[in-house]
CSV table of C-alpha atoms in Angstrom, one decimal:
chain,number,residue,atom,x,y,z
A,1,MET,CA,5.7,-62.2,-36.3
A,2,ASN,CA,8.8,-60.6,-38.0
A,3,THR,CA,11.0,-58.0,-36.3
A,4,ALA,CA,9.4,-55.0,-37.8
A,5,ALA,CA,5.9,-56.0,-36.6
A,6,ARG,CA,7.3,-56.7,-33.1
A,7,LEU,CA,8.9,-53.3,-33.0
A,8,LEU,CA,5.6,-51.7,-34.2
A,9,ALA,CA,3.5,-53.6,-31.6
A,10,GLY,CA,5.9,-52.7,-28.8
A,11,GLY,CA,5.8,-48.9,-29.8
A,12,VAL,CA,2.0,-49.0,-29.7
A,13,LEU,CA,1.9,-50.8,-26.3
A,14,LEU,CA,4.6,-48.2,-25.0
A,15,ALA,CA,2.3,-45.2,-26.3
A,16,LEU,CA,-0.8,-46.8,-24.6
A,17,LEU,CA,1.1,-47.3,-21.3
A,18,GLN,CA,2.4,-43.8,-21.4
A,19,GLN,CA,-1.1,-42.5,-22.1
A,20,GLN,CA,-2.5,-44.4,-19.2
A,21,LEU,CA,0.2,-43.1,-16.8
A,22,LEU,CA,-0.5,-39.5,-18.0
A,23,LEU,CA,-4.3,-40.0,-17.4
A,24,ARG,CA,-3.6,-41.1,-14.0
A,25,ARG,CA,-1.2,-38.4,-13.0
A,26,PRO,CA,-2.8,-35.9,-10.6
A,27,PRO,CA,-3.2,-32.2,-11.8
A,28,ARG,CA,-0.5,-29.7,-11.1
A,29,LEU,CA,-0.6,-26.0,-10.6
A,30,LEU,CA,1.6,-24.6,-13.4
A,31,GLU,CA,1.3,-20.9,-12.8
A,32,LEU,CA,0.1,-18.7,-10.2
A,33,GLN,CA,0.0,-14.8,-10.8
A,34,SER,CA,-1.3,-11.9,-8.8
A,35,SER,CA,-2.9,-9.4,-11.0
A,36,THR,CA,-5.0,-6.2,-10.9
A,37,ALA,CA,-8.8,-6.5,-11.0
A,38,SER,CA,-11.3,-4.1,-12.6
A,39,SER,CA,-14.1,-5.0,-10.3
A,40,GLY,CA,-12.4,-5.8,-7.0
A,41,PRO,CA,-9.3,-5.0,-5.0
A,42,ALA,CA,-7.2,-7.8,-6.4
A,43,ALA,CA,-7.2,-11.1,-8.3
A,44,LEU,CA,-5.2,-14.3,-8.9
A,45,SER,CA,-4.7,-16.1,-12.3
A,46,LEU,CA,-4.3,-19.8,-12.0
A,47,ARG,CA,-3.2,-22.2,-14.8
A,48,PHE,CA,-3.3,-26.0,-14.3
A,49,SER,CA,-1.9,-29.0,-16.1
A,50,ARG,CA,-5.5,-30.4,-16.4
A,51,PRO,CA,-9.0,-28.9,-16.7
A,52,MET,CA,-10.2,-28.5,-13.2
A,53,ASP,CA,-13.6,-28.8,-11.5
A,54,ARG,CA,-14.2,-25.2,-10.4
A,55,THR,CA,-16.8,-26.1,-7.8
A,56,SER,CA,-14.4,-28.6,-6.2
A,57,LEU,CA,-11.6,-26.0,-6.3
A,58,ALA,CA,-13.9,-23.3,-4.8
A,59,MET,CA,-14.9,-25.8,-2.0
A,60,GLY,CA,-11.5,-27.0,-1.2
A,61,SER,CA,-9.6,-23.7,-1.3
A,62,GLN,CA,-9.4,-21.3,1.7
A,63,LEU,CA,-8.4,-17.8,2.3
A,64,GLN,CA,-7.2,-16.5,5.6
A,65,PRO,CA,-8.6,-14.0,6.6
A,66,PRO,CA,-11.7,-15.4,5.0
A,67,LEU,CA,-12.3,-12.6,2.5
A,68,PRO,CA,-15.5,-12.9,0.3
A,69,HIS,CA,-14.3,-14.0,-3.2
A,70,GLN,CA,-15.5,-15.8,-6.3
A,71,TRP,CA,-13.9,-18.2,-8.9
A,72,LEU,CA,-14.2,-17.3,-12.5
A,73,GLY,CA,-13.6,-19.3,-15.7
A,74,GLU,CA,-14.7,-22.7,-17.1
A,75,SER,CA,-11.9,-25.2,-16.4
A,76,ASN,CA,-8.4,-23.9,-17.2
A,77,PRO,CA,-7.1,-21.3,-16.6
A,78,LEU,CA,-9.2,-20.0,-13.7
A,79,ARG,CA,-9.4,-16.7,-11.8
A,80,LEU,CA,-10.0,-16.0,-8.1
A,81,LEU,CA,-11.4,-12.6,-7.7
A,82,LEU,CA,-11.8,-10.8,-4.3
A,83,ASN,CA,-15.1,-9.1,-4.0
A,84,ALA,CA,-15.4,-5.3,-4.1
A,85,ASN,CA,-15.7,-2.9,-1.2
A,86,GLN,CA,-13.5,-4.9,1.3
A,87,PRO,CA,-10.1,-3.4,2.2
A,88,ILE,CA,-7.1,-5.8,2.4
A,89,THR,CA,-5.1,-4.9,5.7
A,90,GLY,CA,-2.4,-7.4,5.4
A,91,ALA,CA,-0.9,-10.5,3.8
A,92,ILE,CA,-3.5,-13.2,2.9
A,93,GLN,CA,-2.8,-17.0,3.5
A,94,LEU,CA,-4.0,-19.1,0.7
A,95,LEU,CA,-4.7,-22.8,0.5
A,96,ILE,CA,-5.3,-24.1,-3.0
A,97,SER,CA,-7.1,-27.6,-3.1
A,98,GLY,CA,-9.5,-29.4,-5.3
A,99,LEU,CA,-10.3,-32.0,-8.0
A,100,ASP,CA,-9.8,-32.0,-11.7
A,101,GLN,CA,-12.6,-33.0,-14.1
A,102,ARG,CA,-11.5,-36.7,-13.8
A,103,GLY,CA,-11.9,-36.6,-10.0
A,104,LEU,CA,-8.1,-36.7,-9.3
A,105,ALA,CA,-6.9,-34.5,-6.4
A,106,LEU,CA,-4.6,-31.6,-6.8
A,107,ARG,CA,-1.8,-31.7,-4.2
A,108,PRO,CA,-2.7,-28.9,-1.7
A,109,GLN,CA,-0.6,-25.9,-1.8
A,110,ARG,CA,-0.1,-23.1,0.7
A,111,TRP,CA,0.9,-19.5,-0.5
A,112,THR,CA,1.2,-16.2,1.1
A,113,TRP,CA,-0.3,-13.4,-1.0
A,114,ASP,CA,0.0,-9.7,-0.5
A,115,PRO,CA,-1.4,-7.6,-3.4
A,116,ARG,CA,-1.1,-4.2,-1.7
A,117,PRO,CA,1.1,-1.7,-3.6
A,118,ARG,CA,4.1,-0.2,-1.8
A,119,LEU,CA,4.6,3.5,-1.2
A,120,LEU,CA,7.4,5.2,-3.2
A,121,ALA,CA,8.8,8.6,-2.5
A,122,VAL,CA,11.3,11.0,-3.8
A,123,THR,CA,12.9,12.2,-0.5
A,124,PRO,CA,15.4,15.2,0.1
A,125,GLN,CA,18.8,13.9,1.0
A,126,GLY,CA,21.3,16.7,1.9
A,127,SER,CA,21.6,18.9,-1.1
A,128,GLY,CA,20.1,16.2,-3.5
A,129,GLU,CA,17.2,13.9,-3.8
A,130,GLN,CA,16.8,10.0,-3.5
A,131,LEU,CA,14.1,7.5,-4.5
A,132,GLN,CA,13.1,5.4,-1.4
A,133,LEU,CA,10.5,2.6,-0.7
A,134,LEU,CA,8.4,2.1,2.4
A,135,GLN,CA,8.8,-1.5,3.6
A,136,ARG,CA,6.0,-3.4,5.3
A,137,ASP,CA,7.8,-3.1,8.6
A,138,GLY,CA,7.5,0.7,8.3
A,139,SER,CA,11.3,1.3,7.6
A,140,TRP,CA,12.4,3.2,4.4
A,141,GLN,CA,14.8,1.5,1.9
A,142,ALA,CA,17.0,3.5,-0.5
A,143,LEU,CA,16.5,2.4,-4.0
A,144,THR,CA,18.8,4.9,-5.9
A,145,PRO,CA,21.9,7.0,-5.2
A,146,VAL,CA,21.4,10.6,-4.4
A,147,PHE,CA,20.7,12.7,-7.5
A,148,GLU,CA,21.0,16.5,-7.7
A,149,ARG,CA,17.3,16.4,-8.6
A,150,ILE,CA,14.7,13.7,-9.6
A,151,THR,CA,12.3,15.3,-12.1
A,152,ALA,CA,10.1,12.3,-13.1
A,153,VAL,CA,9.2,8.9,-11.6
A,154,THR,CA,7.1,6.2,-13.3
A,155,PRO,CA,6.9,2.7,-12.0
A,156,LEU,CA,6.4,0.1,-14.7
A,157,GLY,CA,2.8,-1.2,-14.6
A,158,ASP,CA,3.8,-4.8,-13.9
A,159,GLY,CA,6.0,-3.8,-11.0
A,160,SER,CA,9.2,-5.1,-12.7
A,161,GLY,CA,11.0,-1.7,-12.5
A,162,ILE,CA,10.9,2.0,-12.2
A,163,ALA,CA,11.8,4.6,-14.9
A,164,LEU,CA,13.0,7.9,-13.7
A,165,ALA,CA,14.6,11.1,-14.9
A,166,SER,CA,17.3,13.0,-13.1
A,167,ARG,CA,18.7,16.5,-13.6
A,168,ASN,CA,21.9,18.2,-13.1
A,169,ASP,CA,23.8,21.1,-14.8
A,170,GLN,CA,24.4,19.0,-17.9
A,171,GLY,CA,20.6,18.4,-18.4
A,172,GLU,CA,18.4,15.4,-17.7
A,173,ARG,CA,19.2,11.7,-17.8
A,174,LEU,CA,16.9,8.9,-18.2
A,175,TRP,CA,17.3,5.7,-16.0
A,176,LEU,CA,15.6,2.3,-15.6
A,177,LEU,CA,15.8,0.6,-12.1
A,178,PRO,CA,14.9,-3.1,-12.4
A,179,LEU,CA,13.2,-4.5,-9.4
A,180,ALA,CA,12.7,-8.1,-8.2
A,181,GLN,CA,9.5,-8.5,-6.2
A,182,SER,CA,6.6,-10.8,-5.9
A,183,ALA,CA,3.2,-10.5,-4.4
A,184,LEU,CA,3.2,-14.4,-3.9
A,185,GLN,CA,5.4,-16.6,-1.8
A,186,ARG,CA,5.2,-20.4,-1.3
A,187,GLY,CA,4.3,-21.5,2.1
A,188,HIS,CA,3.2,-19.7,5.3
A,189,GLN,CA,5.3,-16.6,5.6
A,190,PRO,CA,4.5,-13.3,7.4
A,191,ALA,CA,4.9,-11.4,4.1
A,192,PRO,CA,6.2,-11.9,0.7
A,193,ASN,CA,9.8,-11.2,0.1
A,194,ALA,CA,11.2,-7.7,0.2
A,195,VAL,CA,11.8,-5.6,-3.0
A,196,LYS,CA,15.3,-6.0,-4.3
A,197,PRO,CA,16.6,-3.3,-6.7
A,198,GLY,CA,19.0,-4.2,-9.5
A,199,PRO,CA,21.7,-2.1,-11.1
A,200,LEU,CA,20.6,1.2,-12.3
A,201,GLN,CA,20.6,1.4,-16.2
A,202,ALA,CA,20.9,4.4,-18.5
A,203,LEU,CA,18.1,4.2,-21.2
A,204,LEU,CA,19.5,7.0,-23.4
A,205,PRO,CA,23.2,7.9,-23.8
A,206,ASP,CA,22.9,11.8,-24.1
A,207,PRO,CA,21.6,14.5,-21.7
A,208,LEU,CA,18.1,15.5,-22.4
A,209,ILE,CA,16.2,18.8,-22.3
A,210,PHE,CA,13.0,17.0,-21.1
A,211,ALA,CA,11.4,13.6,-20.7
A,212,HIS,CA,7.8,12.5,-20.2
A,213,LEU,CA,7.2,8.9,-19.1
A,214,SER,CA,4.3,6.5,-19.4
A,215,SER,CA,3.8,2.8,-18.7
A,216,ASN,CA,1.1,0.2,-18.8
A,217,GLN,CA,0.2,-3.0,-16.9
A,218,ARG,CA,2.3,-5.0,-19.4
A,219,GLY,CA,5.5,-3.3,-18.1
A,220,GLU,CA,6.0,-1.4,-21.4
A,221,LEU,CA,7.5,2.1,-21.3
A,222,LEU,CA,6.8,5.2,-23.5
A,223,VAL,CA,9.2,8.2,-23.4
A,224,GLN,CA,8.7,11.5,-25.1
A,225,TRP,CA,12.1,13.3,-25.0
A,226,SER,CA,14.3,15.8,-26.7
A,227,SER,CA,18.1,16.1,-26.5
A,228,GLN,CA,20.2,19.3,-26.9
A,229,ALA,CA,21.8,17.7,-30.0
A,230,LEU,CA,18.6,17.2,-31.8
A,231,GLY,CA,16.4,19.9,-30.5
A,232,ARG,CA,13.2,18.2,-31.7
A,233,SER,CA,10.8,15.9,-29.7
A,234,ILE,CA,11.2,12.1,-30.1
A,235,THR,CA,8.9,9.3,-28.9
A,236,SER,CA,10.5,6.1,-28.0
A,237,PHE,CA,8.7,2.9,-27.0
A,238,TRP,CA,10.3,0.1,-25.0
A,239,PRO,CA,8.2,-3.1,-25.3
A,240,ARG,CA,8.4,-5.7,-22.5
A,241,LYS,CA,10.5,-7.9,-24.8
A,242,GLY,CA,12.5,-6.7,-27.8
A,243,GLN,CA,14.3,-3.7,-28.9
A,244,PRO,CA,13.2,-0.2,-28.3
A,245,GLN,CA,11.4,1.6,-31.3
A,246,GLN,CA,10.9,5.2,-32.4
A,247,LEU,CA,7.3,6.1,-33.1
A,248,GLU,CA,6.5,8.6,-35.8
A,249,LEU,CA,3.7,10.4,-33.9
A,250,GLU,CA,2.8,14.1,-33.6
A,251,ALA,CA,1.3,15.3,-30.3
A,252,SER,CA,0.4,18.6,-28.8
A,253,GLY,CA,1.1,17.4,-25.2
A,254,PRO,CA,2.0,14.4,-23.1
A,255,MET,CA,1.0,11.0,-24.6
A,256,GLN,CA,-0.3,8.1,-22.2
A,257,LEU,CA,-0.2,4.4,-22.8
A,258,LEU,CA,-3.5,2.6,-22.2
A,259,PRO,CA,-3.3,0.5,-18.9
A,260,GLU,CA,-4.2,-2.7,-20.6
A,261,GLY,CA,-1.7,-2.2,-23.4
A,262,GLY,CA,-1.9,-2.1,-27.2
A,263,ALA,CA,-2.7,1.6,-27.7
A,264,LEU,CA,-2.0,5.0,-26.5
A,265,VAL,CA,-3.9,8.4,-26.1
A,266,ILE,CA,-2.5,11.3,-28.0
A,267,PRO,CA,-3.3,15.0,-27.5
A,268,GLU,CA,-3.8,16.8,-30.8
A,269,LEU,CA,-5.0,20.2,-31.9
A,270,GLU,CA,-8.3,18.8,-32.8
A,271,GLY,CA,-8.9,16.7,-29.6
A,272,LEU,CA,-7.7,13.6,-28.1
A,273,SER,CA,-7.0,10.6,-30.3
A,274,LEU,CA,-6.6,6.9,-29.6
A,275,ARG,CA,-4.2,5.1,-31.7
A,276,ASN,CA,-2.8,1.5,-31.8
A,277,LEU,CA,0.8,0.7,-31.0
A,278,PRO,CA,3.2,-0.9,-33.6
A,279,GLY,CA,2.3,-4.5,-34.2
A,280,ARG,CA,-1.5,-3.9,-34.4
A,281,PRO,CA,-3.6,-2.6,-37.3
A,282,GLU,CA,-3.6,1.1,-37.7
A,283,ARG,CA,-6.3,2.9,-36.0
A,284,ARG,CA,-7.2,6.4,-35.1
A,285,GLN,CA,-10.2,7.5,-33.2
A,286,LEU,CA,-10.7,11.2,-32.3
A,287,LEU,CA,-12.7,12.8,-29.5
A,288,PRO,CA,-12.8,16.4,-30.6
A,289,GLY,CA,-12.8,19.4,-28.2
A,290,SER,CA,-10.3,21.0,-25.7
A,291,ARG,CA,-9.8,18.1,-23.3
A,292,ASP,CA,-7.0,16.7,-21.2
A,293,LEU,CA,-6.6,13.1,-20.1
A,294,SER,CA,-6.7,13.2,-16.3
A,295,SER,CA,-6.8,9.5,-15.2
A,296,PHE,CA,-7.8,6.0,-16.2
A,297,CYS,CA,-10.3,3.7,-14.4
A,298,PRO,CA,-9.6,0.1,-13.6
A,299,VAL,CA,-12.3,-1.1,-16.1
A,300,SER,CA,-11.0,-1.2,-19.6
A,301,GLY,CA,-11.8,1.8,-21.9
A,302,ARG,CA,-13.0,4.1,-19.0
A,303,ALA,CA,-11.2,7.3,-18.2
A,304,LEU,CA,-11.7,10.7,-16.7
A,305,LEU,CA,-11.2,13.9,-18.9
A,306,VAL,CA,-10.9,17.5,-18.0
A,307,ARG,CA,-12.7,19.7,-20.6
A,308,HIS,CA,-11.9,23.4,-21.0
A,309,TRP,CA,-14.7,25.8,-21.9
A,310,PRO,CA,-14.5,29.1,-23.6
A,311,ASP,CA,-15.7,30.9,-20.5
A,312,PHE,CA,-12.8,29.5,-18.6
A,313,ARG,CA,-14.8,27.0,-16.7
A,314,ARG,CA,-13.8,23.4,-16.5
A,315,SER,CA,-15.8,20.1,-16.5
A,316,LEU,CA,-14.9,16.6,-15.4
A,317,GLU,CA,-16.1,13.9,-17.8
A,318,LEU,CA,-16.2,10.1,-17.7
A,319,VAL,CA,-15.8,8.4,-21.0
A,320,GLU,CA,-16.9,4.9,-21.7
A,321,PRO,CA,-16.7,2.8,-24.9
A,322,GLY,CA,-19.5,3.5,-27.3
A,323,GLN,CA,-21.1,6.3,-25.1
A,324,PRO,CA,-20.7,10.1,-25.4
A,325,PRO,CA,-18.8,11.7,-22.5
A,326,ARG,CA,-20.7,11.8,-19.3
A,327,GLN,CA,-20.4,15.1,-17.5
A,328,LEU,CA,-19.8,14.7,-13.7
A,329,TRP,CA,-18.8,18.1,-12.5
A,330,LEU,CA,-18.7,21.7,-13.9
A,331,GLY,CA,-17.2,24.7,-12.2
A,332,ALA,CA,-14.6,27.6,-12.2
A,333,ASP,CA,-11.9,25.9,-9.9
A,334,ALA,CA,-8.9,24.4,-11.3
A,335,VAL,CA,-8.8,20.6,-11.5
A,336,LEU,CA,-5.5,19.5,-10.0
A,337,SER,CA,-5.9,15.7,-10.3
A,338,THR,CA,-8.5,12.8,-10.2
A,339,ALA,CA,-8.9,9.2,-9.5
A,340,CYS,CA,-11.6,6.6,-9.9
A,341,ASP,CA,-12.8,3.2,-8.7
A,342,ARG,CA,-13.7,0.4,-11.1
A,343,GLY,CA,-15.8,1.7,-13.9
A,344,GLY,CA,-16.2,5.2,-12.5
A,345,GLU,CA,-18.8,4.2,-9.8
A,346,ARG,CA,-16.8,6.5,-7.3
A,347,VAL,CA,-14.7,9.4,-8.6
A,348,TRP,CA,-12.4,11.7,-6.6
A,349,LEU,CA,-11.7,15.3,-7.7
A,350,LEU,CA,-9.0,17.4,-6.3
A,351,LEU,CA,-9.9,21.2,-6.8
A,352,SER,CA,-8.1,24.5,-6.2
A,353,HIS,CA,-10.0,27.7,-5.8
A,354,TRP,CA,-9.7,29.9,-8.9
A,355,ARG,CA,-9.0,33.1,-6.6
A,356,ASP,CA,-6.8,31.4,-3.9
A,357,ALA,CA,-4.6,28.6,-5.0
A,358,GLN,CA,-4.1,27.6,-1.3
A,359,ARG,CA,-7.8,26.8,-0.9
A,360,SER,CA,-8.0,23.3,-2.1
A,361,ARG,CA,-10.9,20.7,-1.5
A,362,LEU,CA,-11.3,17.0,-2.3
A,363,LEU,CA,-14.7,15.8,-3.6
A,364,GLU,CA,-16.1,12.3,-3.9
A,365,ILE,CA,-18.6,12.1,-6.8
A,366,ASN,CA,-20.8,9.2,-8.0
A,367,ARG,CA,-21.7,8.4,-11.6
A,368,GLN,CA,-24.7,10.7,-11.4
A,369,GLY,CA,-22.5,13.7,-10.7
A,370,GLN,CA,-23.7,13.9,-7.2
A,371,ILE,CA,-21.2,15.0,-4.5
A,372,VAL,CA,-21.1,12.2,-1.9
A,373,ARG,CA,-18.4,13.5,0.3
A,374,SER,CA,-16.3,16.6,0.5
A,375,ARG,CA,-13.0,17.5,2.5
A,376,ASP,CA,-11.7,21.0,2.9
A,377,LEU,CA,-7.9,21.0,2.7
A,378,THR,CA,-7.5,24.3,4.6
A,379,GLY,CA,-4.0,24.4,6.1
A,380,TRP,CA,-2.5,22.2,3.6
A,381,GLU,CA,-0.9,23.0,0.1
A,382,VAL,CA,-0.9,20.6,-2.8
A,383,GLU,CA,2.5,19.8,-4.2
A,384,PRO,CA,2.5,21.1,-7.8
A,385,GLY,CA,2.5,18.5,-10.6
A,386,VAL,CA,2.1,15.5,-8.3
A,387,PRO,CA,-1.1,13.5,-9.2
A,388,MET,CA,-3.5,11.9,-6.8
A,389,ALA,CA,-3.4,8.0,-6.7
A,390,TYR,CA,-5.9,5.4,-5.6
A,391,ASP,CA,-5.1,2.1,-3.9
A,392,PRO,CA,-8.1,-0.3,-4.3
A,393,THR,CA,-6.7,-2.8,-2.0
A,394,ARG,CA,-6.8,-0.6,1.0
A,395,GLN,CA,-9.4,1.7,-0.4
A,396,GLN,CA,-7.3,4.9,0.1
A,397,LEU,CA,-6.1,7.9,-1.7
A,398,LEU,CA,-2.5,9.1,-1.8
A,399,LEU,CA,-1.7,12.8,-1.9
A,400,THR,CA,1.5,14.8,-1.6
A,401,LEU,CA,0.7,17.8,0.7
A,402,ARG,CA,2.6,20.5,2.4
A,403,GLN,CA,1.4,22.1,5.8
A,404,GLN,CA,1.4,25.8,5.4
A,405,GLY,CA,4.5,27.2,6.8
A,406,ARG,CA,6.5,24.1,6.4
A,407,GLN,CA,9.3,23.6,3.8
A,408,ASP,CA,8.8,19.9,3.0
A,409,ALA,CA,5.7,18.1,1.8
A,410,GLN,CA,4.5,14.8,3.2
A,411,PRO,CA,2.7,11.6,1.9
A,412,VAL,CA,-1.0,11.9,3.1
A,413,LEU,CA,-3.2,8.8,3.1
A,414,ILE,CA,-6.8,9.5,2.8
A,415,PRO,CA,-9.3,6.4,3.4
A,416,VAL,CA,-12.2,6.9,1.0
A,417,GLN,CA,-14.9,6.0,3.6
A,418,ASP,CA,-14.5,9.2,5.5
A,419,LEU,CA,-11.8,11.4,3.5
A,420,GLU,CA,-9.8,11.9,6.8
A,421,LEU,CA,-6.2,13.1,6.3
A,422,ARG,CA,-3.6,10.8,7.7
A,423,PRO,CA,-0.2,12.2,7.1
A,424,LEU,CA,3.1,10.2,7.4
A,425,ALA,CA,6.1,11.7,9.2
A,426,LYS,CA,8.4,11.7,6.1
A,427,ALA,CA,9.6,14.7,4.1
A,428,VAL,CA,9.2,14.1,0.4
A,429,ARG,CA,9.1,15.8,-3.0
A,430,GLN,CA,6.7,13.3,-4.4
A,431,ALA,CA,4.8,10.1,-3.3
A,432,LEU,CA,3.3,7.4,-5.5
A,433,TRP,CA,2.4,3.7,-5.5
A,434,LEU,CA,4.6,1.0,-6.7
A,435,PRO,CA,2.4,-1.9,-8.2
A,436,PRO,CA,3.1,-5.3,-6.9
A,437,GLY,CA,5.1,-7.7,-9.0
């Protein structure tokens, strides 16, 4: 056998040996990510080096506390979904163990998982305002310096940062605060690591007249703004990766990015339109009528709209793909804010009496438009312009309310099983949820 033949045969044998070694290598967990879920309080996405036996993985893995859950997917990647209608009261200890489709065992791994969002608040500090975060141990952490005033706060939907606008005598400034946080931590730990803020970054160099912010679950940011130099409204889009872009869009009000990404909702004179973001085929779908987007539901394509009627009444509508808007409520009261669970099975509606703005009430409505629960907020005033927010992990609403006769507002937690008000002893201007990273 000549030299070339020997080299060729050696190469073939080496390739076969490497192939056998790879086939005998046990599977590895390559990626583990906490994510939002449309049909439950939280979910995990898992990617492995080999196709896995889902049944074996479901039998070998454990959650502590033993929350009901299910495994979804074929072989790789897989998804662990916590079942609906169960509140998460603390960090979850997770054991991942099982076999791949060749019968080889995955090395067991232990993780601590805490998918609960954290509470953010704009708090008064002397003559100014500061953005603070409520830690798991009940202490408050300062995230920003003290500004003269904080006019807008929007957490990025993937938890990687917070966009905010501050105002002083020169106008508004737009900032991005990067955050290092993770809902997952390797090993047995009491709770995942604390949130670590990065250096505050100015997004635009010049003072602004106004700025409206919106983000989605990809961590992208949309800003409608106008500077004193330009005097006209500009729409800027910051993708998760890449350079910011200016979008040539005309709107009659605030635009909102779709939570799942790829498109945005634009209020126009003829109604609400849905348009794709750059990089996708151009598309424009229009829902005619005098309507405002109130809030999105966790299930993709579902949202709550407020419709304005010629006789000054208002209605709340649930919109779903391929279906006409479903009217859930109709009345003369002002709709202050809304929230919904999953695909709109449960909807919460905050109303203000049309004659007396201090008479507010909170309703829970089902998909048939029936009032399931009601809570009178007598003695409390709703902080203007601060929306209601829903935390599906703990099944509670968050409102910013002020007790009548008091100067400062408070964060108020409202469990949805009874709509009882649970105020926190903290003076705030605004309270909202920070998504987990």
